[in-house]
Amino acid sequence: MSYPSNLRYSDQHEWVLLDGSVATVGITDHAQKQLGDIVFLELPKVGAIVEAGKPCGTVESVKAVSEIFSPVTGAVTEVNSALIESPEWINQDPHGKSWMIRVSLSAPAPLDKLFTAAQYEEYVRQETAS
Amino acid sequence: MAAPTGVLRKTALNETHRRMGARMVEFGGWDMPLEYSGIVPEHMAVRTRAGLFDVSHMGEIEIEGAGALALLQKLTSNDVSRLQIGQAHYSGLMNERGGMVDDLLVHRVGEQSYFLCVNAARREADYDWITRHNDTGARVRNTSDDYAQLALQGPSSTAILQPLTSVNLSALKYYWFARGTVCAVECLVARTGYTGEDGFEVYLPVSESERIWNAIFEAGKSEGIVPCGLGARNTLRLEAGMLLYGHDMNEETTPLEANLRWICKLEKGPFLGRDILQRQAQDGVARVLVGFEMRERGIARDDAPVVVDDTVVGKVTSGSYVPYLKRSIGLARVPREYSATGQRISIEIRGTRAAAEIVPTPFYRRAKG
């Protein structure tokens, strides 16, 4: 799968779609592949404050549990509750309908720390090779 | 336990697994396949068709001679005198405290000879324990390095294996075995398994591993066979309510505390730990192993605390989401007073309590056909 160029990517394997002061967050195709079949998803509630680089939820596959790290700082305005009911979507369509939360930014997105699609692809290649 | 040097042991199929796209994991000092296509599809293949597992990391110990029966009767909890030649049973290798040094399969291969299948991480400990207590003159050999083991599991197992073997599989009853050829190589074929499904465990010479693995795989392609890793092996055994040594029981827990009363033949004569088991059988055990099912969202993982009335009363010994039942289940050791079916408990998952309920095991039982 190629990584959409309209998204930015964190080194913890989250993607973020930036649209003005609103950010939409999910986990990447690489992340879902590493986890395997995802069966459980825990997300913050609407109104919760998330902080860039800090855990904001968990995603569990049959074999492992992994934290989701928010790539941005702000207040959660929307949660994909359909995804909580059908976490297997993350395996099927990680960058599309499997968005997790929308965040109203209270600080600018840390663009210096977020990869472009090309940079992220290279990052994954190096991580996989090591 | 990892190998002391930090170097992982490899089965003869290590390269084959990598070539077939397995994701590898360390288990009991071994570099083993965790999954190929994924735990869920592999689990479902075993429940509905067939799966092939490399379980060559398992250990084998052979005990022979006039003292073999007496030695096994002294060290294991089940009644070895009941075994006929060609029959196997599940048992516990016991210590004086009634704890389990290991769980194992005992196969009676001859009048005075027995073939044990033991856990990978325990094979040296078991061999040491058996030889240390050998006062009967029996010949005890750790032949773990001589054998590879493949487990073919699932309802299509007989159809896949029969064309490859001289053993009449339909005449082989559950927990019976036979010597015969598989792909023209002398093997031991047992109708046993660790998945809750019909199937066979084949003990073969290490040097023939790849040839027999490939042959079974080819023969099973039309039946939809898939290679399976330890991930699916764990979810399958848990769904079937089978125990994992080192998690659900160990040297400090007795079989009665692990829901294994059925492998304790207390009337067979003296054996290590029997007095403690007899007392527990009479008085009841203080803590028991139970099955539970989550009633709220969340997956209970191993070692998660079990809470009743705001008090931690026990812990999860094995927990997972299981793909066939599509539920989050587990085994936990709890005080007897909280062990009844229907008892409400909470499982602490990363600091948050989620409701669960004690349910009977096995969680899954295959339809006999």
PDB file of N, CA, C and O in Angstrom, chain A residues 33-34 37 39-42 58 60-65 84-85, chain B residues 23 34-35 38-41 235 297-299 301 320-321 323 350:
ATOM      1  N   LYS A  33      -0.333  -3.766  10.113  1.00  0.00           N
ATOM      2  CA  LYS A  33       0.323  -5.011   9.681  1.00  0.00           C
ATOM      3  C   LYS A  33       1.136  -5.610  10.817  1.00  0.00           C
ATOM      4  O   LYS A  33       1.176  -6.824  10.996  1.00  0.00           O
ATOM      5  N   GLN A  34       1.814  -4.743  11.567  1.00  0.00           N
ATOM      6  CA  GLN A  34       2.613  -5.225  12.692  1.00  0.00           C
ATOM      7  C   GLN A  34       1.725  -5.863  13.757  1.00  0.00           C
ATOM      8  O   GLN A  34       2.087  -6.854  14.366  1.00  0.00           O
ATOM      9  N   ASP A  37      -4.450  -9.103  13.295  1.00  0.00           N
ATOM     10  CA  ASP A  37      -5.901  -8.934  13.355  1.00  0.00           C
ATOM     11  C   ASP A  37      -6.333  -8.126  14.570  1.00  0.00           C
ATOM     12  O   ASP A  37      -6.210  -8.579  15.708  1.00  0.00           O
ATOM     13  N   VAL A  39      -8.811  -6.488  17.191  1.00  0.00           N
ATOM     14  CA  VAL A  39     -10.101  -6.915  17.744  1.00  0.00           C
ATOM     15  C   VAL A  39     -10.651  -5.954  18.796  1.00  0.00           C
ATOM     16  O   VAL A  39     -11.773  -6.125  19.270  1.00  0.00           O
ATOM     17  N   PHE A  40      -9.866  -4.959  19.168  1.00  0.00           N
ATOM     18  CA  PHE A  40     -10.329  -4.084  20.239  1.00  0.00           C
ATOM     19  C   PHE A  40      -9.665  -2.718  20.107  1.00  0.00           C
ATOM     20  O   PHE A  40      -8.492  -2.626  19.784  1.00  0.00           O
ATOM     21  N   LEU A  41     -10.469  -1.697  20.356  1.00  0.00           N
ATOM     22  CA  LEU A  41      -9.969  -0.331  20.221  1.00  0.00           C
ATOM     23  C   LEU A  41     -10.513   0.514  21.359  1.00  0.00           C
ATOM     24  O   LEU A  41     -11.713   0.474  21.669  1.00  0.00           O
ATOM     25  N   GLU A  42      -9.637   1.264  21.985  1.00  0.00           N
ATOM     26  CA  GLU A  42     -10.018   2.140  23.087  1.00  0.00           C
ATOM     27  C   GLU A  42      -9.593   3.556  22.719  1.00  0.00           C
ATOM     28  O   GLU A  42      -8.422   3.770  22.410  1.00  0.00           O
ATOM     29  N   THR A  58      -5.703   2.807  23.047  1.00  0.00           N
ATOM     30  CA  THR A  58      -5.016   1.542  22.831  1.00  0.00           C
ATOM     31  C   THR A  58      -5.696   0.792  21.699  1.00  0.00           C
ATOM     32  O   THR A  58      -6.898   0.919  21.473  1.00  0.00           O
ATOM     33  N   GLU A  60      -5.782  -3.229  20.193  1.00  0.00           N
ATOM     34  CA  GLU A  60      -5.367  -4.582  20.536  1.00  0.00           C
ATOM     35  C   GLU A  60      -5.650  -5.522  19.393  1.00  0.00           C
ATOM     36  O   GLU A  60      -6.725  -5.512  18.803  1.00  0.00           O
ATOM     37  N   SER A  61      -4.667  -6.353  19.118  1.00  0.00           N
ATOM     38  CA  SER A  61      -4.882  -7.454  18.192  1.00  0.00           C
ATOM     39  C   SER A  61      -4.992  -8.720  19.022  1.00  0.00           C
ATOM     40  O   SER A  61      -4.899  -8.674  20.255  1.00  0.00           O
ATOM     41  N   VAL A  62      -5.179  -9.848  18.339  1.00  0.00           N
ATOM     42  CA  VAL A  62      -5.271 -11.104  19.070  1.00  0.00           C
ATOM     43  C   VAL A  62      -4.034 -11.299  19.926  1.00  0.00           C
ATOM     44  O   VAL A  62      -4.114 -11.744  21.055  1.00  0.00           O
ATOM     45  N   LYS A  63      -2.879 -10.907  19.395  1.00  0.00           N
ATOM     46  CA  LYS A  63      -1.653 -11.255  20.100  1.00  0.00           C
ATOM     47  C   LYS A  63      -1.047 -10.142  20.933  1.00  0.00           C
ATOM     48  O   LYS A  63      -0.204 -10.417  21.768  1.00  0.00           O
ATOM     49  N   ALA A  64      -1.444  -8.896  20.704  1.00  0.00           N
ATOM     50  CA  ALA A  64      -0.713  -7.840  21.396  1.00  0.00           C
ATOM     51  C   ALA A  64      -1.582  -6.620  21.637  1.00  0.00           C
ATOM     52  O   ALA A  64      -2.597  -6.403  20.974  1.00  0.00           O
ATOM     53  N   VAL A  65      -1.149  -5.823  22.609  1.00  0.00           N
ATOM     54  CA  VAL A  65      -1.793  -4.545  22.852  1.00  0.00           C
ATOM     55  C   VAL A  65      -0.766  -3.468  22.580  1.00  0.00           C
ATOM     56  O   VAL A  65       0.414  -3.629  22.852  1.00  0.00           O
ATOM     57  N   ILE A  84     -15.017   1.740  16.778  1.00  0.00           N
ATOM     58  CA  ILE A  84     -14.903   1.016  18.050  1.00  0.00           C
ATOM     59  C   ILE A  84     -15.710  -0.276  17.980  1.00  0.00           C
ATOM     60  O   ILE A  84     -15.302  -1.307  18.494  1.00  0.00           O
ATOM     61  N   GLU A  85     -16.848  -0.202  17.284  1.00  0.00           N
ATOM     62  CA  GLU A  85     -17.683  -1.401  17.129  1.00  0.00           C
ATOM     63  C   GLU A  85     -17.095  -2.379  16.112  1.00  0.00           C
ATOM     64  O   GLU A  85     -17.357  -3.576  16.181  1.00  0.00           O
TER      65      GLU A  85
ATOM     66  N   ARG B  23       6.273 -14.816  10.687  1.00  0.00           N
ATOM     67  CA  ARG B  23       6.829 -13.857  11.624  1.00  0.00           C
ATOM     68  C   ARG B  23       7.336 -14.690  12.813  1.00  0.00           C
ATOM     69  O   ARG B  23       6.591 -15.474  13.379  1.00  0.00           O
ATOM     70  N   LEU B  34       5.511 -17.382  14.921  1.00  0.00           N
ATOM     71  CA  LEU B  34       4.360 -16.882  15.669  1.00  0.00           C
ATOM     72  C   LEU B  34       3.112 -16.965  14.790  1.00  0.00           C
ATOM     73  O   LEU B  34       2.055 -17.406  15.226  1.00  0.00           O
ATOM     74  N   GLU B  35       3.262 -16.538  13.542  1.00  0.00           N
ATOM     75  CA  GLU B  35       2.128 -16.573  12.619  1.00  0.00           C
ATOM     76  C   GLU B  35       2.646 -16.471  11.190  1.00  0.00           C
ATOM     77  O   GLU B  35       3.742 -15.979  10.944  1.00  0.00           O
ATOM     78  N   GLY B  38      -1.675 -14.982   9.712  1.00  0.00           N
ATOM     79  CA  GLY B  38      -2.336 -14.264  10.789  1.00  0.00           C
ATOM     80  C   GLY B  38      -3.011 -15.248  11.737  1.00  0.00           C
ATOM     81  O   GLY B  38      -3.449 -16.322  11.326  1.00  0.00           O
ATOM     82  N   ILE B  39      -3.093 -14.875  13.000  1.00  0.00           N
ATOM     83  CA  ILE B  39      -3.633 -15.795  13.991  1.00  0.00           C
ATOM     84  C   ILE B  39      -5.086 -16.152  13.673  1.00  0.00           C
ATOM     85  O   ILE B  39      -5.487 -17.317  13.777  1.00  0.00           O
ATOM     86  N   VAL B  40      -5.876 -15.173  13.252  1.00  0.00           N
ATOM     87  CA  VAL B  40      -7.302 -15.441  13.023  1.00  0.00           C
ATOM     88  C   VAL B  40      -7.519 -16.429  11.867  1.00  0.00           C
ATOM     89  O   VAL B  40      -8.187 -17.454  12.059  1.00  0.00           O
ATOM     90  N   PRO B  41      -6.966 -16.173  10.668  1.00  0.00           N
ATOM     91  CA  PRO B  41      -7.170 -17.161   9.600  1.00  0.00           C
ATOM     92  C   PRO B  41      -6.583 -18.536   9.925  1.00  0.00           C
ATOM     93  O   PRO B  41      -7.162 -19.561   9.531  1.00  0.00           O
ATOM     94  N   THR B 235      -4.274 -19.651  20.940  1.00  0.00           N
ATOM     95  CA  THR B 235      -5.705 -19.309  20.990  1.00  0.00           C
ATOM     96  C   THR B 235      -6.564 -20.561  20.843  1.00  0.00           C
ATOM     97  O   THR B 235      -7.626 -20.657  21.458  1.00  0.00           O
ATOM     98  N   ARG B 297     -16.274  -4.711  27.313  1.00  0.00           N
ATOM     99  CA  ARG B 297     -15.237  -4.711  26.298  1.00  0.00           C
ATOM    100  C   ARG B 297     -13.861  -4.740  26.945  1.00  0.00           C
ATOM    101  O   ARG B 297     -13.653  -4.200  28.006  1.00  0.00           O
ATOM    102  N   GLY B 298     -12.942  -5.388  26.267  1.00  0.00           N
ATOM    103  CA  GLY B 298     -11.581  -5.470  26.775  1.00  0.00           C
ATOM    104  C   GLY B 298     -11.067  -6.883  26.672  1.00  0.00           C
ATOM    105  O   GLY B 298     -11.856  -7.826  26.588  1.00  0.00           O
ATOM    106  N   ILE B 299      -9.765  -7.002  26.639  1.00  0.00           N
ATOM    107  CA  ILE B 299      -9.143  -8.312  26.565  1.00  0.00           C
ATOM    108  C   ILE B 299      -8.287  -8.495  27.802  1.00  0.00           C
ATOM    109  O   ILE B 299      -7.386  -7.703  28.070  1.00  0.00           O
ATOM    110  N   ARG B 301      -5.393 -10.019  29.649  1.00  0.00           N
ATOM    111  CA  ARG B 301      -4.131 -10.665  29.294  1.00  0.00           C
ATOM    112  C   ARG B 301      -3.570 -11.395  30.509  1.00  0.00           C
ATOM    113  O   ARG B 301      -4.004 -11.166  31.638  1.00  0.00           O
ATOM    114  N   SER B 320      -7.117 -14.168  26.356  1.00  0.00           N
ATOM    115  CA  SER B 320      -7.005 -13.714  24.974  1.00  0.00           C
ATOM    116  C   SER B 320      -8.394 -13.503  24.382  1.00  0.00           C
ATOM    117  O   SER B 320      -9.386 -13.948  24.935  1.00  0.00           O
ATOM    118  N   TYR B 321      -8.394 -12.828  23.277  1.00  0.00           N
ATOM    119  CA  TYR B 321      -9.550 -12.878  22.385  1.00  0.00           C
ATOM    120  C   TYR B 321      -9.397 -14.179  21.611  1.00  0.00           C
ATOM    121  O   TYR B 321      -8.300 -14.527  21.194  1.00  0.00           O
ATOM    122  N   PRO B 323     -10.662 -16.420  18.260  1.00  0.00           N
ATOM    123  CA  PRO B 323     -11.269 -16.098  16.962  1.00  0.00           C
ATOM    124  C   PRO B 323     -12.503 -16.905  16.583  1.00  0.00           C
ATOM    125  O   PRO B 323     -13.351 -16.382  15.864  1.00  0.00           O
ATOM    126  N   ARG B 350      -5.073  -2.669  32.496  1.00  0.00           N
ATOM    127  CA  ARG B 350      -4.354  -1.390  32.455  1.00  0.00           C
ATOM    128  C   ARG B 350      -5.019  -0.347  33.353  1.00  0.00           C
ATOM    129  O   ARG B 350      -5.305   0.766  32.941  1.00  0.00           O
TER     130      ARG B 350
END
